[in-house]
Short mmCIF file of C-alpha atoms and ligand atoms in Angstrom, two decimals:
data_model
loop_
_atom_site.label_atom_id
_atom_site.label_comp_id
_atom_site.label_asym_id
_atom_site.label_seq_id
_atom_site.Cartn_x
_atom_site.Cartn_y
_atom_site.Cartn_z
CA MET A 25 1.56 -19.79 -63.83
CA LYS A 26 3.63 -17.12 -62.04
CA LEU A 27 7.21 -18.00 -61.11
CA HIS A 28 6.70 -17.86 -57.34
CA THR A 29 3.63 -20.13 -57.68
CA LYS A 30 5.78 -22.61 -59.61
CA ILE A 31 8.51 -22.36 -56.95
CA LEU A 32 6.03 -22.93 -54.12
CA LEU A 33 4.51 -25.88 -55.97
CA ALA A 34 7.99 -27.35 -56.53
CA MET A 35 8.78 -26.87 -52.84
CA GLY A 36 5.53 -28.64 -51.90
CA ILE A 37 6.27 -31.58 -54.21
CA GLY A 38 9.89 -31.75 -52.97
CA LEU A 39 8.65 -31.71 -49.39
CA ALA A 40 6.12 -34.50 -49.99
CA VAL A 41 8.62 -36.69 -51.86
CA GLY A 42 11.39 -36.05 -49.30
CA LEU A 43 9.10 -36.73 -46.36
CA GLY A 44 7.81 -39.95 -47.94
CA MET A 45 11.39 -41.12 -48.48
CA ASN A 46 12.50 -40.10 -44.99
CA LEU A 47 9.65 -41.89 -43.25
CA ALA A 48 9.26 -44.97 -45.45
CA GLY A 49 12.51 -45.42 -47.36
CA ASN A 50 15.68 -47.23 -46.39
CA PRO A 51 18.59 -44.78 -46.79
CA ASP A 52 20.96 -47.63 -47.72
CA SER A 53 18.81 -49.09 -50.46
CA PRO A 54 20.07 -48.48 -54.03
CA TRP A 55 16.90 -46.69 -55.16
CA PHE A 56 17.12 -44.25 -52.21
CA VAL A 57 20.80 -43.54 -52.89
CA ASN A 58 20.13 -43.11 -56.61
CA ALA A 59 17.16 -40.81 -56.00
CA VAL A 60 19.18 -38.55 -53.65
CA TRP A 61 22.06 -38.61 -56.16
CA THR A 62 19.69 -37.43 -58.93
CA PHE A 63 18.14 -34.71 -56.73
CA ASN A 64 21.63 -33.43 -55.89
CA LEU A 65 22.65 -33.54 -59.54
CA ILE A 66 19.73 -31.34 -60.61
CA GLY A 67 19.54 -29.16 -57.51
CA LYS A 68 23.18 -28.58 -56.61
CA ASP A 69 25.38 -29.62 -59.52
CA ILE A 70 23.20 -27.93 -62.13
CA PHE A 71 20.97 -25.24 -60.59
CA ILE A 72 23.14 -23.86 -57.75
CA ALA A 73 26.31 -24.32 -59.81
CA ALA A 74 24.75 -22.33 -62.67
CA LEU A 75 23.82 -19.50 -60.29
CA LYS A 76 27.34 -19.53 -58.86
CA MET A 77 28.79 -19.45 -62.36
CA ILE A 78 27.60 -15.89 -62.89
CA ILE A 79 28.38 -14.42 -59.43
CA ALA A 80 31.94 -13.25 -60.04
CA PRO A 81 31.36 -11.42 -63.35
CA LEU A 82 28.05 -10.12 -62.02
CA ILE A 83 29.59 -8.53 -58.90
CA LEU A 84 32.33 -6.90 -60.98
CA ALA A 85 30.00 -5.58 -63.67
CA SER A 86 27.23 -4.60 -61.31
CA ILE A 87 29.39 -2.48 -58.98
CA ILE A 88 31.15 -0.71 -61.84
CA THR A 89 27.80 -0.05 -63.57
CA GLY A 90 26.32 1.25 -60.32
CA ILE A 91 29.20 3.67 -59.74
CA VAL A 92 29.50 5.00 -63.29
CA SER A 93 25.76 5.60 -63.45
CA LEU A 94 25.67 7.71 -60.26
CA PRO A 95 25.52 11.46 -60.94
CA SER A 96 28.79 12.17 -59.09
CA VAL A 97 31.51 10.67 -56.93
CA GLN A 98 30.05 12.65 -54.03
CA GLU A 99 26.76 10.78 -54.51
CA LEU A 100 28.71 7.55 -54.10
CA GLY A 101 29.77 8.88 -50.69
CA ASN A 102 26.15 9.66 -49.77
CA VAL A 103 24.88 6.25 -50.82
CA GLY A 104 27.86 4.47 -49.25
CA SER A 105 27.58 6.19 -45.86
CA LYS A 106 23.83 5.58 -45.63
CA ILE A 107 23.98 1.96 -46.66
CA PHE A 108 26.84 1.16 -44.27
CA LEU A 109 25.02 2.84 -41.42
CA TYR A 110 21.96 0.74 -42.25
CA TYR A 111 24.03 -2.47 -42.46
CA PHE A 112 25.70 -1.85 -39.15
CA ALA A 113 22.54 -0.81 -37.29
CA THR A 114 20.43 -3.70 -38.56
CA THR A 115 23.13 -6.30 -37.91
CA ALA A 116 23.55 -5.06 -34.34
CA MET A 117 19.78 -5.09 -33.89
CA ALA A 118 19.63 -8.66 -35.22
CA VAL A 119 22.15 -9.88 -32.66
CA PHE A 120 20.30 -8.02 -29.91
CA ILE A 121 16.96 -9.61 -30.88
CA GLY A 122 18.61 -13.04 -31.03
CA LEU A 123 20.14 -12.60 -27.58
CA VAL A 124 16.81 -11.56 -26.09
CA ALA A 125 15.06 -14.54 -27.75
CA VAL A 126 17.60 -17.09 -26.50
CA LEU A 127 17.70 -15.62 -23.00
CA ILE A 128 13.90 -15.71 -22.76
CA ILE A 129 13.32 -19.10 -24.41
CA GLN A 130 16.34 -20.72 -22.68
CA PRO A 131 16.58 -23.61 -25.18
CA GLY A 132 19.63 -25.04 -23.41
CA LYS A 133 17.64 -25.59 -20.21
CA LYS A 134 14.72 -27.49 -21.76
CA ASP A 135 14.21 -31.21 -21.07
CA ALA A 136 14.61 -32.22 -24.73
CA SER A 137 18.10 -30.69 -24.82
CA GLN A 138 19.13 -32.49 -21.63
CA THR A 139 19.55 -35.79 -23.50
CA VAL A 140 22.33 -34.08 -25.46
CA ARG A 141 23.94 -32.92 -22.20
CA ALA A 142 23.64 -36.40 -20.69
CA GLU A 143 25.37 -37.93 -23.74
CA ARG A 144 28.13 -35.41 -23.39
CA GLU A 145 28.56 -36.08 -19.67
CA ALA A 146 28.95 -39.80 -20.39
CA ILE A 147 31.67 -39.08 -22.96
CA LEU A 148 33.48 -36.80 -20.50
CA LEU A 149 33.50 -39.55 -17.88
CA THR A 150 35.41 -41.80 -20.27
CA TYR A 151 37.85 -38.95 -21.02
CA ARG A 152 38.44 -38.42 -17.30
CA ALA A 153 39.29 -42.09 -16.86
CA GLU A 154 41.56 -42.10 -19.92
CA PHE A 155 43.37 -38.95 -18.78
CA GLU A 156 43.91 -40.38 -15.34
CA ALA A 157 45.16 -43.69 -16.73
CA ASP A 158 47.50 -41.96 -19.24
CA THR A 159 49.00 -39.31 -16.97
CA GLY A 160 48.31 -40.50 -13.41
CA ASN A 161 46.99 -36.99 -12.67
CA ASP A 162 43.62 -35.91 -11.31
CA PRO A 163 41.76 -34.30 -14.24
CA LEU A 164 39.61 -32.18 -11.93
CA SER A 165 42.43 -30.63 -9.93
CA ASP A 166 43.15 -26.98 -10.67
CA GLU A 167 46.73 -27.85 -11.42
CA HIS A 168 45.89 -30.26 -14.24
CA ALA A 169 42.68 -28.65 -15.53
CA GLY A 170 44.45 -27.00 -18.49
CA ALA A 171 46.18 -30.23 -19.57
CA TYR A 172 42.90 -32.14 -19.19
CA ARG A 173 41.04 -29.64 -21.40
CA ALA A 174 43.77 -29.87 -24.03
CA PHE A 175 43.46 -33.67 -23.82
CA ILE A 176 39.69 -33.46 -24.44
CA ALA A 177 40.17 -31.08 -27.37
CA GLN A 178 42.71 -33.43 -28.91
CA LYS A 179 40.43 -36.45 -28.47
CA GLU A 180 37.51 -34.57 -29.99
CA GLY A 181 39.68 -33.50 -32.93
CA GLU A 182 40.39 -37.17 -33.63
CA HIS A 183 36.69 -37.96 -33.76
CA ILE A 184 35.62 -35.22 -36.13
CA GLY A 185 33.56 -36.94 -38.83
CA GLU A 186 34.58 -37.06 -42.45
CA GLY A 187 31.99 -34.58 -43.67
CA PHE A 188 33.17 -32.02 -41.16
CA ALA A 189 36.95 -32.34 -41.57
CA SER A 190 37.55 -29.36 -43.88
CA LYS A 191 35.23 -27.09 -41.85
CA TRP A 192 37.02 -28.21 -38.71
CA SER A 193 40.47 -27.25 -39.95
CA ARG A 194 39.19 -23.80 -40.96
CA MET A 195 37.55 -23.35 -37.56
CA LYS A 196 40.69 -24.46 -35.73
CA SER A 197 42.80 -21.84 -37.47
CA THR A 198 40.82 -19.13 -35.63
CA GLU A 199 41.97 -20.35 -32.23
CA THR A 200 45.58 -19.43 -32.75
CA ARG A 201 44.99 -16.05 -34.41
CA GLY A 202 44.49 -12.73 -32.68
CA PRO A 203 42.17 -9.96 -33.96
CA LEU A 204 45.04 -8.20 -35.75
CA ASP A 205 46.04 -11.38 -37.57
CA MET A 206 42.43 -11.80 -38.61
CA MET A 207 42.19 -8.22 -39.90
CA ARG A 208 45.32 -8.80 -41.91
CA GLU A 209 44.52 -12.26 -43.23
CA ASP A 210 40.74 -12.12 -43.63
CA ILE A 211 40.21 -8.50 -44.65
CA LEU A 212 43.35 -6.77 -45.91
CA ARG A 213 44.75 -9.64 -47.96
CA PRO A 214 41.50 -10.55 -49.73
CA ILE A 215 40.85 -6.87 -50.50
CA LEU A 216 44.25 -6.23 -52.03
CA THR A 217 44.41 -9.22 -54.32
CA ASN A 218 45.03 -9.61 -58.01
CA PRO A 219 41.49 -9.17 -59.42
CA PHE A 220 41.89 -12.10 -61.81
CA THR A 221 42.72 -14.39 -58.89
CA SER A 222 39.69 -13.02 -56.99
CA LEU A 223 37.42 -13.74 -59.95
CA ALA A 224 38.82 -17.21 -60.55
CA LYS A 225 38.62 -18.45 -56.95
CA ASN A 226 35.86 -20.84 -55.90
CA PRO A 227 33.96 -19.31 -54.16
CA PRO A 228 35.03 -16.00 -55.67
CA ASN A 229 36.86 -13.56 -53.42
CA SER A 230 33.95 -11.09 -53.22
CA LEU A 231 35.77 -8.53 -51.05
CA GLY A 232 38.61 -8.36 -53.58
CA ILE A 233 36.23 -8.05 -56.54
CA ILE A 234 34.17 -5.35 -54.79
CA PHE A 235 37.21 -3.27 -53.90
CA PHE A 236 38.76 -3.54 -57.36
CA ALA A 237 35.40 -2.76 -59.00
CA MET A 238 34.97 0.32 -56.80
CA LEU A 239 38.42 1.62 -57.73
CA LEU A 240 37.80 0.93 -61.39
CA GLY A 241 34.37 2.60 -61.29
CA VAL A 242 35.60 5.72 -59.51
CA ALA A 243 38.57 5.99 -61.88
CA CYS A 244 36.22 5.72 -64.88
CA VAL A 245 34.08 8.56 -63.51
CA LEU A 246 37.11 10.78 -62.84
CA ILE A 247 38.67 10.12 -66.25
CA GLY A 248 35.36 10.78 -68.01
CA GLU A 249 35.04 10.49 -71.78
CA PRO A 250 38.28 8.54 -72.52
CA ALA A 251 37.15 5.80 -70.09
CA ALA A 252 33.65 5.59 -71.60
CA PRO A 253 34.39 2.39 -73.62
CA VAL A 254 35.33 0.57 -70.39
CA ALA A 255 32.27 1.89 -68.56
CA ASN A 256 30.05 0.90 -71.52
CA PHE A 257 31.61 -2.55 -71.68
CA PHE A 258 30.80 -3.27 -68.03
CA THR A 259 27.30 -1.82 -68.35
CA ALA A 260 26.65 -4.18 -71.27
CA LEU A 261 28.19 -7.10 -69.34
CA ASN A 262 25.86 -6.31 -66.46
CA ASP A 263 22.82 -6.41 -68.78
CA ILE A 264 24.00 -9.73 -70.16
CA MET A 265 24.36 -11.19 -66.65
CA MET A 266 20.83 -10.08 -65.84
CA LYS A 267 19.59 -11.82 -69.00
CA LEU A 268 21.29 -15.03 -67.86
CA THR A 269 19.63 -14.56 -64.47
CA LEU A 270 16.20 -14.54 -66.13
CA TRP A 271 16.98 -17.83 -67.85
CA LEU A 272 18.12 -19.35 -64.57
CA MET A 273 14.97 -18.18 -62.82
CA GLU A 274 12.95 -20.10 -65.39
CA ILE A 275 14.59 -23.37 -64.39
CA SER A 276 14.66 -22.52 -60.67
CA PRO A 277 11.49 -24.49 -59.69
CA TYR A 278 13.10 -27.78 -60.86
CA GLY A 279 16.32 -27.06 -58.96
CA ILE A 280 14.47 -25.97 -55.85
CA GLY A 281 12.12 -29.00 -55.83
CA CYS A 282 15.13 -31.32 -55.99
CA ILE A 283 17.06 -29.45 -53.28
CA ILE A 284 14.11 -29.68 -50.88
CA ALA A 285 13.46 -33.36 -51.67
CA SER A 286 17.11 -34.28 -51.02
CA LEU A 287 17.26 -32.19 -47.84
CA ILE A 288 14.10 -33.64 -46.30
CA ALA A 289 14.83 -37.22 -47.40
CA THR A 290 18.17 -37.18 -45.57
CA LEU A 291 17.18 -35.03 -42.58
CA GLY A 292 18.06 -36.62 -39.24
CA ILE A 293 14.74 -36.43 -37.35
CA PRO A 294 16.17 -37.47 -33.90
CA ALA A 295 18.75 -34.65 -34.04
CA LEU A 296 15.99 -32.25 -35.01
CA ILE A 297 13.88 -33.26 -32.01
CA ALA A 298 16.79 -32.93 -29.57
CA LEU A 299 17.62 -29.47 -30.91
CA ALA A 300 14.02 -28.36 -31.49
CA TRP A 301 14.10 -25.62 -28.83
CA TYR A 302 17.34 -24.23 -30.17
CA CYS A 303 15.79 -24.09 -33.67
CA THR A 304 12.73 -22.41 -32.15
CA ALA A 305 14.90 -19.70 -30.56
CA VAL A 306 16.71 -18.99 -33.85
CA ILE A 307 13.52 -18.97 -35.93
CA SER A 308 11.55 -16.80 -33.48
CA GLY A 309 14.44 -14.32 -33.34
CA ILE A 310 14.49 -14.23 -37.13
CA ALA A 311 10.71 -13.71 -37.29
CA ILE A 312 10.96 -10.71 -34.93
CA HIS A 313 13.90 -9.31 -36.87
CA ILE A 314 11.91 -9.54 -40.12
CA LEU A 315 9.13 -7.50 -38.49
CA PHE A 316 11.73 -4.92 -37.51
CA ILE A 317 13.06 -4.78 -41.09
CA LEU A 318 9.52 -4.40 -42.43
CA ALA A 319 8.95 -1.51 -40.05
CA LEU A 320 12.11 0.20 -41.37
CA VAL A 321 11.00 -0.38 -44.96
CA SER A 322 7.66 1.15 -44.26
CA TYR A 323 8.95 4.10 -42.19
CA PHE A 324 12.13 5.08 -44.06
CA GLY A 325 11.47 3.42 -47.42
CA LYS A 326 7.81 4.48 -47.54
CA MET A 327 6.87 1.07 -48.95
CA SER A 328 4.16 -1.14 -47.53
CA PRO A 329 5.34 -4.49 -46.10
CA THR A 330 3.08 -6.41 -48.50
CA THR A 331 4.48 -4.62 -51.56
CA PHE A 332 7.99 -5.28 -50.30
CA LEU A 333 7.40 -8.94 -49.50
CA SER A 334 5.60 -9.70 -52.73
CA GLY A 335 8.35 -7.96 -54.75
CA ILE A 336 11.17 -9.82 -53.06
CA ARG A 337 9.57 -13.26 -52.67
CA ASP A 338 11.34 -14.98 -55.61
CA ALA A 339 14.74 -13.99 -54.20
CA TRP A 340 13.58 -14.88 -50.69
CA LEU A 341 12.51 -18.38 -51.78
CA ILE A 342 15.67 -18.98 -53.81
CA ALA A 343 17.83 -17.87 -50.87
CA PHE A 344 15.84 -20.18 -48.60
CA CYS A 345 16.55 -23.16 -50.83
CA THR A 346 20.10 -22.45 -52.02
CA THR A 347 21.38 -21.21 -48.61
CA SER A 348 23.73 -18.84 -50.40
CA SER A 349 23.24 -15.07 -50.59
CA ALA A 350 25.88 -14.95 -53.30
CA ALA A 351 24.11 -17.50 -55.48
CA THR A 352 20.86 -15.57 -54.94
CA LEU A 353 22.44 -12.20 -55.77
CA PRO A 354 21.42 -12.12 -59.45
CA VAL A 355 17.79 -12.78 -58.48
CA THR A 356 17.95 -10.23 -55.62
CA ILE A 357 19.12 -7.57 -58.06
CA HIS A 358 16.39 -8.56 -60.52
CA CYS A 359 13.62 -8.40 -57.88
CA THR A 360 14.70 -5.09 -56.34
CA THR A 361 15.05 -3.30 -59.66
CA GLU A 362 12.19 -4.85 -61.62
CA LYS A 363 9.60 -5.40 -58.90
CA LEU A 364 10.45 -2.94 -56.14
CA ASN A 365 11.41 -0.17 -58.55
CA VAL A 366 14.72 0.53 -56.90
CA SER A 367 16.98 2.50 -59.21
CA GLU A 368 19.69 0.33 -60.81
CA LYS A 369 22.15 2.99 -59.67
CA ILE A 370 21.44 2.00 -56.08
CA SER A 371 20.83 -1.73 -56.36
CA ASN A 372 23.83 -2.44 -58.61
CA PHE A 373 26.15 -0.90 -56.07
CA THR A 374 24.57 -1.80 -52.75
CA LEU A 375 23.35 -5.38 -53.27
CA PRO A 376 26.71 -7.05 -54.10
CA VAL A 377 28.23 -5.27 -51.09
CA GLY A 378 25.26 -6.25 -48.91
CA ALA A 379 25.43 -9.91 -50.00
CA THR A 380 29.06 -9.95 -48.92
CA VAL A 381 29.04 -8.06 -45.62
CA ASN A 382 25.46 -7.57 -44.42
CA MET A 383 24.19 -10.77 -42.81
CA ASP A 384 21.54 -10.11 -40.20
CA GLY A 385 20.32 -13.70 -40.07
CA THR A 386 23.85 -15.03 -39.67
CA ALA A 387 24.69 -12.55 -36.90
CA LEU A 388 21.51 -13.39 -35.00
CA TYR A 389 22.12 -17.11 -35.40
CA GLU A 390 25.72 -16.94 -34.16
CA GLY A 391 24.71 -15.18 -30.95
CA VAL A 392 21.85 -17.59 -30.28
CA ALA A 393 23.98 -20.67 -31.00
CA ILE A 394 26.82 -19.73 -28.65
CA ILE A 395 24.48 -18.78 -25.79
CA PHE A 396 22.52 -22.00 -26.32
CA LEU A 397 25.74 -24.03 -26.13
CA ILE A 398 26.79 -22.27 -22.94
CA GLN A 399 23.32 -22.76 -21.41
CA LEU A 400 23.44 -26.44 -22.32
CA PHE A 401 27.03 -27.34 -21.52
CA GLY A 402 28.08 -24.66 -19.02
CA GLY A 403 29.69 -26.25 -15.95
CA LEU A 404 30.92 -29.39 -17.75
CA ASP A 405 34.60 -30.33 -17.42
CA ASP A 406 35.76 -28.30 -20.42
CA VAL A 407 33.12 -25.54 -20.31
CA PRO A 408 33.89 -23.61 -17.13
CA ILE A 409 31.89 -20.65 -18.44
CA ALA A 410 29.13 -18.68 -16.74
CA LEU A 411 26.96 -16.40 -18.81
CA THR A 412 27.83 -13.02 -17.31
CA PHE A 413 26.93 -9.61 -18.72
CA GLY A 414 30.54 -9.18 -19.87
CA LYS A 415 30.50 -12.50 -21.76
CA THR A 416 27.18 -11.60 -23.37
CA LEU A 417 28.67 -8.31 -24.53
CA VAL A 418 31.66 -10.13 -26.03
CA ILE A 419 29.25 -12.45 -27.83
CA PHE A 420 27.30 -9.43 -29.12
CA ILE A 421 30.39 -7.74 -30.57
CA THR A 422 32.05 -10.83 -32.00
CA ALA A 423 28.79 -12.10 -33.55
CA VAL A 424 28.51 -8.83 -35.51
CA LEU A 425 32.12 -9.17 -36.69
CA ALA A 426 31.80 -12.88 -37.45
CA SER A 427 28.75 -12.22 -39.63
CA ILE A 428 30.66 -9.60 -41.61
CA GLY A 429 33.50 -12.08 -42.11
CA ALA A 430 31.21 -14.93 -43.20
CA ALA A 431 31.25 -15.72 -46.91
CA ALA A 432 27.88 -15.66 -48.67
CA ILE A 433 27.90 -19.42 -49.16
CA PRO A 434 26.20 -22.37 -47.42
CA SER A 435 27.25 -22.98 -43.79
CA ALA A 436 29.76 -20.12 -43.76
CA GLY A 437 28.19 -18.81 -40.53
CA LEU A 438 28.96 -22.09 -38.81
CA ILE A 439 32.67 -21.67 -39.57
CA THR A 440 32.94 -18.05 -38.46
CA MET A 441 31.08 -18.95 -35.27
CA ALA A 442 34.51 -20.21 -34.19
CA ILE A 443 35.47 -16.54 -33.70
CA VAL A 444 32.65 -16.04 -31.20
CA ALA A 445 33.31 -19.35 -29.45
CA SER A 446 37.04 -18.65 -29.06
CA ALA A 447 36.32 -15.17 -27.69
CA VAL A 448 34.33 -16.62 -24.78
CA GLY A 449 36.49 -19.71 -24.30
CA LEU A 450 33.97 -22.27 -25.57
CA PRO A 451 35.86 -25.26 -27.04
CA LEU A 452 35.24 -25.48 -30.77
CA HIS A 453 34.15 -29.12 -30.76
CA TYR A 454 30.85 -28.01 -29.18
CA ILE A 455 29.99 -26.23 -32.41
CA VAL A 456 29.90 -29.61 -34.13
CA ILE A 457 26.81 -30.43 -32.04
CA VAL A 458 24.67 -27.79 -33.76
CA TYR A 459 25.93 -28.90 -37.17
CA ALA A 460 23.13 -31.50 -37.28
CA VAL A 461 20.52 -28.77 -37.85
CA ASP A 462 22.76 -26.20 -39.51
CA HIS A 463 21.41 -26.65 -43.01
CA LEU A 464 17.86 -26.12 -41.87
CA LEU A 465 18.76 -22.94 -39.96
CA ASP A 466 20.94 -21.76 -42.83
CA MET A 467 17.77 -21.62 -44.94
CA PHE A 468 16.19 -19.20 -42.50
CA ARG A 469 19.26 -17.07 -41.95
CA THR A 470 20.24 -16.79 -45.63
CA SER A 471 16.73 -15.72 -46.65
CA THR A 472 16.83 -13.12 -43.86
CA ASN A 473 20.23 -11.91 -45.07
CA VAL A 474 18.81 -11.39 -48.55
CA LEU A 475 15.69 -9.69 -47.20
CA GLY A 476 17.88 -7.28 -45.22
CA ASP A 477 19.98 -6.43 -48.29
CA ALA A 478 16.89 -5.71 -50.38
CA ALA A 479 15.37 -3.59 -47.61
CA GLY A 480 18.58 -1.54 -47.43
CA ALA A 481 18.40 -0.87 -51.17
CA VAL A 482 14.73 0.21 -50.89
CA ILE A 483 15.48 2.56 -47.99
CA VAL A 484 18.57 4.20 -49.50
CA ASN A 485 16.78 4.48 -52.84
CA ARG A 486 14.01 6.44 -51.16
CA LEU A 487 16.37 8.61 -49.10
CA GLU A 488 18.54 9.46 -52.12
CA ALA A 489 15.70 9.69 -54.67
CA LYS A 490 16.04 13.41 -55.28
CA ASN A 491 19.83 13.26 -55.81
CA LEU A 492 19.72 10.47 -58.33
CA THR A 493 18.43 12.18 -61.43
N1 LIG B 530 24.61 -19.12 -45.97
C1 LIG B 530 24.64 -17.77 -45.51
C2 LIG B 530 24.58 -16.83 -46.68
O1 LIG B 530 24.97 -17.17 -47.77
C3 LIG B 530 25.82 -17.48 -44.65
C4 LIG B 530 25.73 -18.33 -43.40
O2 LIG B 530 26.13 -19.49 -43.42
O3 LIG B 530 25.18 -17.84 -42.41
O4 LIG B 530 24.13 -15.70 -46.53
#
């Protein structure tokens, strides 16, 4: 049986088991708890952890191998400029498509979403009363509006659930930092870091590893023969990592089946129904964006969409289930080189960079989520925001930046969404509302991120084909 058939079968079995448990099982019963524990052990603690184990050495070895195998340093410039242009253009297009989808579908105005607004209004009424009782001031007067909003934010902070606490503190840190602080703390510092620290961090500091690997690779090329042992060492390390990837792909169906079973068994169906239109907007935007990527692959990459999709499907499915582009990276490299015939020179260099900075699905999702939240909650006590053209433009720009800043790990897009929310003045506690369906949407956005990275490699490979020999 082919690997993707096994993966699909495992997904089907996981879906059936998870659905059966969700509908008929009691989540507090010992057998249910034990079953979910076992699924998580196999799916997350063994399969995803094993994929993550090889990311840091793989990124280092793969980028160095890519650079030293290019015919010249100038060729690195050609590949680099083309791939970054592609990343930027496709990410911007993704946000644009998402904005159009959410503005047309208007998920925040649908009846199903109104129950969420009504619940929120009821909570705000209690806050108004508490504020008035505590301070003796009118919460709705212009004079006290700021203090009232701070009061709500503080109350919400106290109610943040246990599972969300660490995400919440990371999101909150965005509120007090300006763009320059962010550039310094989120880009400059990670880039210029001791490479051993970058490799040892969990998750690894990909930006730091990429930058160090690029310097090392370019230096090896410029030094030439005396640096050959180092270049050869990393080329061999890269081959070894790809061998480990093949082993991991063999066990992937078991991991994936368990991940799906655990996800579906514990999925909150009521939250899914309330946010169904929002999910529809994200997923339709993603579907349109995939068509756009396929058109680019066929026009610039001269590859038919079916060839591309069938070559990349193992990586696409693994990204869908692991919700981490970084964990999928070894498989993405394998599929693009072995099945799509992209030169290793291109894929080894571009794919680790793409997994770290090019996230079309994440960018699209961030724009849709913030507009949905404004549609749904706009006009409430602490959301005095109207969706003007200017605000939409701010969302467009910050969603692109937030996707670049998101780590290639599960739910990272939800955290960096705080950047977009702060830019338009949406209180961060509203983001917690979409958390209920975040995992599900992360599956769609991560697989789109990986698809976009692979498409970039195919296109640049085709455009640079004659310079590569
Ligand atoms: N999980 C995504 C990825 O790894 C990032 C995100 O949360 O959007 O690509």
